[in-house]
Coordinates of C-alpha atoms in Angstrom, one line a residue:
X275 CA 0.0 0.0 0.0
X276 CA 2.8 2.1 1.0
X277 CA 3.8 1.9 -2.9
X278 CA 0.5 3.2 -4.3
X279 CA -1.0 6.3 -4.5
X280 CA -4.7 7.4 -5.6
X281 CA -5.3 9.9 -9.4
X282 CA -8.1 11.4 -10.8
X283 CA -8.9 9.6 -14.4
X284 CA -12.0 10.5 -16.3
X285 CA -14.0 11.4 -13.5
X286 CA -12.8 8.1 -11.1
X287 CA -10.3 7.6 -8.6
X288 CA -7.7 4.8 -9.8
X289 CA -4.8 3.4 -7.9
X290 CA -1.5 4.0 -9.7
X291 CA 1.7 1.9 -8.7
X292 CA 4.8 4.2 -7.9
X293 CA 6.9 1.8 -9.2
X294 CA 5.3 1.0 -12.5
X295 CA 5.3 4.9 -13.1
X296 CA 8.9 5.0 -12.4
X297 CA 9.8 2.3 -15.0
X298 CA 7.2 3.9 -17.7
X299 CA 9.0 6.5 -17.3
X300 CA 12.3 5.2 -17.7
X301 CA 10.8 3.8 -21.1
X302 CA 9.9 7.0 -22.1
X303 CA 13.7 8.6 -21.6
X304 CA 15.2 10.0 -25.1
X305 CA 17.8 8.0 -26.5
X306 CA 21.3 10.2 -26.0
X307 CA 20.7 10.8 -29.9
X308 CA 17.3 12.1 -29.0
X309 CA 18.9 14.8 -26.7
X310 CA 22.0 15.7 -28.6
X311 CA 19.3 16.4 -31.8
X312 CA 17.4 18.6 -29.5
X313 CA 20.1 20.4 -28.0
X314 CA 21.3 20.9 -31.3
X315 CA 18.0 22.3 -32.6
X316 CA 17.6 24.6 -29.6
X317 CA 21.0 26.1 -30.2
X318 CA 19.8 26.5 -33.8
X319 CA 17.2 29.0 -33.0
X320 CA 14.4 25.9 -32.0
X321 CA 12.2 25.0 -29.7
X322 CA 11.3 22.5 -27.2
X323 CA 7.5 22.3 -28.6
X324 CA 8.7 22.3 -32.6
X325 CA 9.6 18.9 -31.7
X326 CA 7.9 15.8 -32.4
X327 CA 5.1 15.0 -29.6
X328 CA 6.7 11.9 -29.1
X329 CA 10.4 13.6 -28.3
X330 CA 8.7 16.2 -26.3
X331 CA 7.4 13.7 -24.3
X332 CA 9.9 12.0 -23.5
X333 CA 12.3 15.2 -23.0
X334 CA 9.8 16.1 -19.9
X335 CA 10.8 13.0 -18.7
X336 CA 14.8 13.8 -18.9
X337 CA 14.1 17.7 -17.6
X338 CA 12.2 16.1 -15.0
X339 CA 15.4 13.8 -14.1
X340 CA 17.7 16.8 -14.4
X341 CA 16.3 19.7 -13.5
X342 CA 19.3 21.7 -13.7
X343 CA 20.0 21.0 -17.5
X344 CA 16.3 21.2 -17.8
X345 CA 16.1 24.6 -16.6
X346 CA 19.1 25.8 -19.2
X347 CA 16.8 23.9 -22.1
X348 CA 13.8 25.9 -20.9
X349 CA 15.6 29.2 -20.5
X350 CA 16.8 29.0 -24.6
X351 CA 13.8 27.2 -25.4
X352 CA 12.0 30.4 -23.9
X353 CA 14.6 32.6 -25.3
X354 CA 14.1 31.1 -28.8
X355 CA 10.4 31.5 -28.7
X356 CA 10.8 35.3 -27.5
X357 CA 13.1 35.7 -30.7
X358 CA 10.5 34.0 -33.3
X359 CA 7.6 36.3 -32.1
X360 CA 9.8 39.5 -32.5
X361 CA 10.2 38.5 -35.5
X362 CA 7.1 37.8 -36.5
X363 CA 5.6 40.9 -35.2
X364 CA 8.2 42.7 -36.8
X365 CA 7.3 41.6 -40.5
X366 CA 4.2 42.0 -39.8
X367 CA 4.5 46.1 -38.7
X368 CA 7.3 46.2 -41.7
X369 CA 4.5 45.0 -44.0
X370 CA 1.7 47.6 -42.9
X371 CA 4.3 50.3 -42.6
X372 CA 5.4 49.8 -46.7
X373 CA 1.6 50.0 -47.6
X374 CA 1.0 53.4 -45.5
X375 CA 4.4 54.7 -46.3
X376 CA 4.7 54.1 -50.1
X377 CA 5.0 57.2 -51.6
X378 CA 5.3 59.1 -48.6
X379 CA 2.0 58.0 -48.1
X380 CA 0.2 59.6 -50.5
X381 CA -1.0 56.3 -52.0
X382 CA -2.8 55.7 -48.9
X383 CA -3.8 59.5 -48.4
X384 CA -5.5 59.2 -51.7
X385 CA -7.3 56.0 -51.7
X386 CA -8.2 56.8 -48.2
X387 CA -9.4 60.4 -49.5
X388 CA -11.3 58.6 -52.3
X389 CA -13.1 56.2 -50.3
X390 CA -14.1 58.3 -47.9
X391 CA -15.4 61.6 -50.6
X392 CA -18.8 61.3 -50.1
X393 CA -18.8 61.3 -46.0
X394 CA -19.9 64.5 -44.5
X395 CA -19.7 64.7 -40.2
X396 CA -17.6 61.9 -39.6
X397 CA -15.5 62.0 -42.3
X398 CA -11.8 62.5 -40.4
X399 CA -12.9 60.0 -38.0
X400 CA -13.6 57.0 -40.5
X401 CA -10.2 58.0 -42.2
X402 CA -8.1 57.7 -39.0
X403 CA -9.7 54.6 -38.0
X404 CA -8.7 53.6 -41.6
X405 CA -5.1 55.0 -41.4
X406 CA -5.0 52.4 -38.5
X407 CA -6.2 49.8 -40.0
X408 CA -3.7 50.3 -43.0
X409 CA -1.0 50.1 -40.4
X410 CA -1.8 47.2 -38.8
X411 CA -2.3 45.6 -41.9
X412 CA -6.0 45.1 -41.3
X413 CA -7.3 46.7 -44.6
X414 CA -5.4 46.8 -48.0
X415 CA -5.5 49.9 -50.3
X416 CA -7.0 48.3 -52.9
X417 CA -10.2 47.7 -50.6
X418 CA -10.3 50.5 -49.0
X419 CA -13.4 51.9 -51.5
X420 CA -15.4 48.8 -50.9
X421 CA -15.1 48.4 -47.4
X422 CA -15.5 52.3 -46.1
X423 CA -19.0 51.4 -45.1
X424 CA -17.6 49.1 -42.3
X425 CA -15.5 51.2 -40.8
X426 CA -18.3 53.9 -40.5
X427 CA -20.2 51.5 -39.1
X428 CA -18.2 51.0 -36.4
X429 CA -17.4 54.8 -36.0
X430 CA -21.5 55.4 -35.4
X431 CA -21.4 52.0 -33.2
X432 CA -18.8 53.6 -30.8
X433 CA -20.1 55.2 -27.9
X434 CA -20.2 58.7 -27.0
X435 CA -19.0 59.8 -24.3
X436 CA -20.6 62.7 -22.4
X437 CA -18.8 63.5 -19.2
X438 CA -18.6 60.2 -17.1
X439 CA -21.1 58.4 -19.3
X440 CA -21.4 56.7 -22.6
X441 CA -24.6 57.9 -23.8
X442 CA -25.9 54.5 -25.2
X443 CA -25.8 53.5 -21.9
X444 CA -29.2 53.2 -20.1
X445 CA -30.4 55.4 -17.8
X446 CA -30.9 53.2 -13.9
X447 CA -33.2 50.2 -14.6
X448 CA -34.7 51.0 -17.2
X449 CA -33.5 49.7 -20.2
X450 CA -35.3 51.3 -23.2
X451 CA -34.0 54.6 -21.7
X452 CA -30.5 55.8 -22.8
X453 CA -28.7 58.5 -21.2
X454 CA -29.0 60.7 -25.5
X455 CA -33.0 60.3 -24.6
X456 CA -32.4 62.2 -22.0
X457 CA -30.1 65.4 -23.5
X458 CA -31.8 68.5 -25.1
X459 CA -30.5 70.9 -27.4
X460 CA -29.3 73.3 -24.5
X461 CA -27.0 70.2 -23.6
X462 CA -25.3 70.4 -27.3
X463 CA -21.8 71.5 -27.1
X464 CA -21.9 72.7 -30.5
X465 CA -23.9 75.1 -32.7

């Protein structure tokens, strides 16, 4: 009894042998090849999860039996995996940033300008939001005619804000009452 010890499995409690783990486990060490290769590939610029599932499995197993290795694998793993998402966020700004800046962004200025011609009150607002969206590589200039009518959209979704509160917000309770319900034209800030 003193060998066993009791694990949740699918809902039931099941009696596991200490020993029997500890040889599984055994069975599941890499080979020395199996570690060199990943050491290799982590030193390459890899990481521990592009391996395999079966190699990562069985590298938990060697971590496990020496921590202190394992913690120098995890720390370049880690390091690794840092590296490949500055990277990646990097082409993706350097991408956005050609489209807006072509030109000296006049490409974007005008097909921005174009799309955007026949809006009246909210005209500057839709073009920043789609200056943004250019730069974060959300909307191509090529679509920005065709899809102007989403981006207002969301510019008339947005909330107003009138001192502390949004003004599609309701009013207490009350649902079907919204704080704009409530404001006159002697609350307009503007002529």
């Amino acid at each position: 009894m003193e060998n066993t010890f009791y694990e949740q499995h699918l809902g039931y409690l099941v009696r596991r042998c200490k020993d029997c783990i500890k040889i599984r486990r055994q069975l599941l060490m890499p080979s020395p090849e199996q570690v060199r290769a990943s050491i290799a590939s982590l030193h390459e610029g890899g990481t521990l999860s592009s391996e395999p599932s079966h190699v990562q499995q069985s590298m938990r197993n060697f971590i496990r039996a020496n921590p202190k290795l394992g913690n120098k694998l995890r720390a370049i793993s880690e390091k690794n995996a840092s590296a490949h998402r500055s990277i990646a966020q990097r082409a993706r700004r350097r991408f956005a940033a050609s489209s807006l800046i072509r030109n000296d962004g006049e490409d974007a200025y005008e097909a921005v300008r174009q799309a955007t011609a026949h809006l009246r009150d909210e005209r500057d607002d839709v073009m920043s939001r789609m200056f943004i969206a250019i730069a974060e590589g959300r909307l191509k200039l090529s679509e920005a005619r065709a899809r102007v009518g989403e981006f207002l959209a969301n510019q008339r979704y947005r909330p107003r804000v009138y001192g502390d509160y949004s003004l599609n917000s309701p009013v207490g309770d009350d649902e079907g009452v919204t704080w704009l319900d409530t404001k006159t034209d002697a609350d307009r800030l503007w002529a």
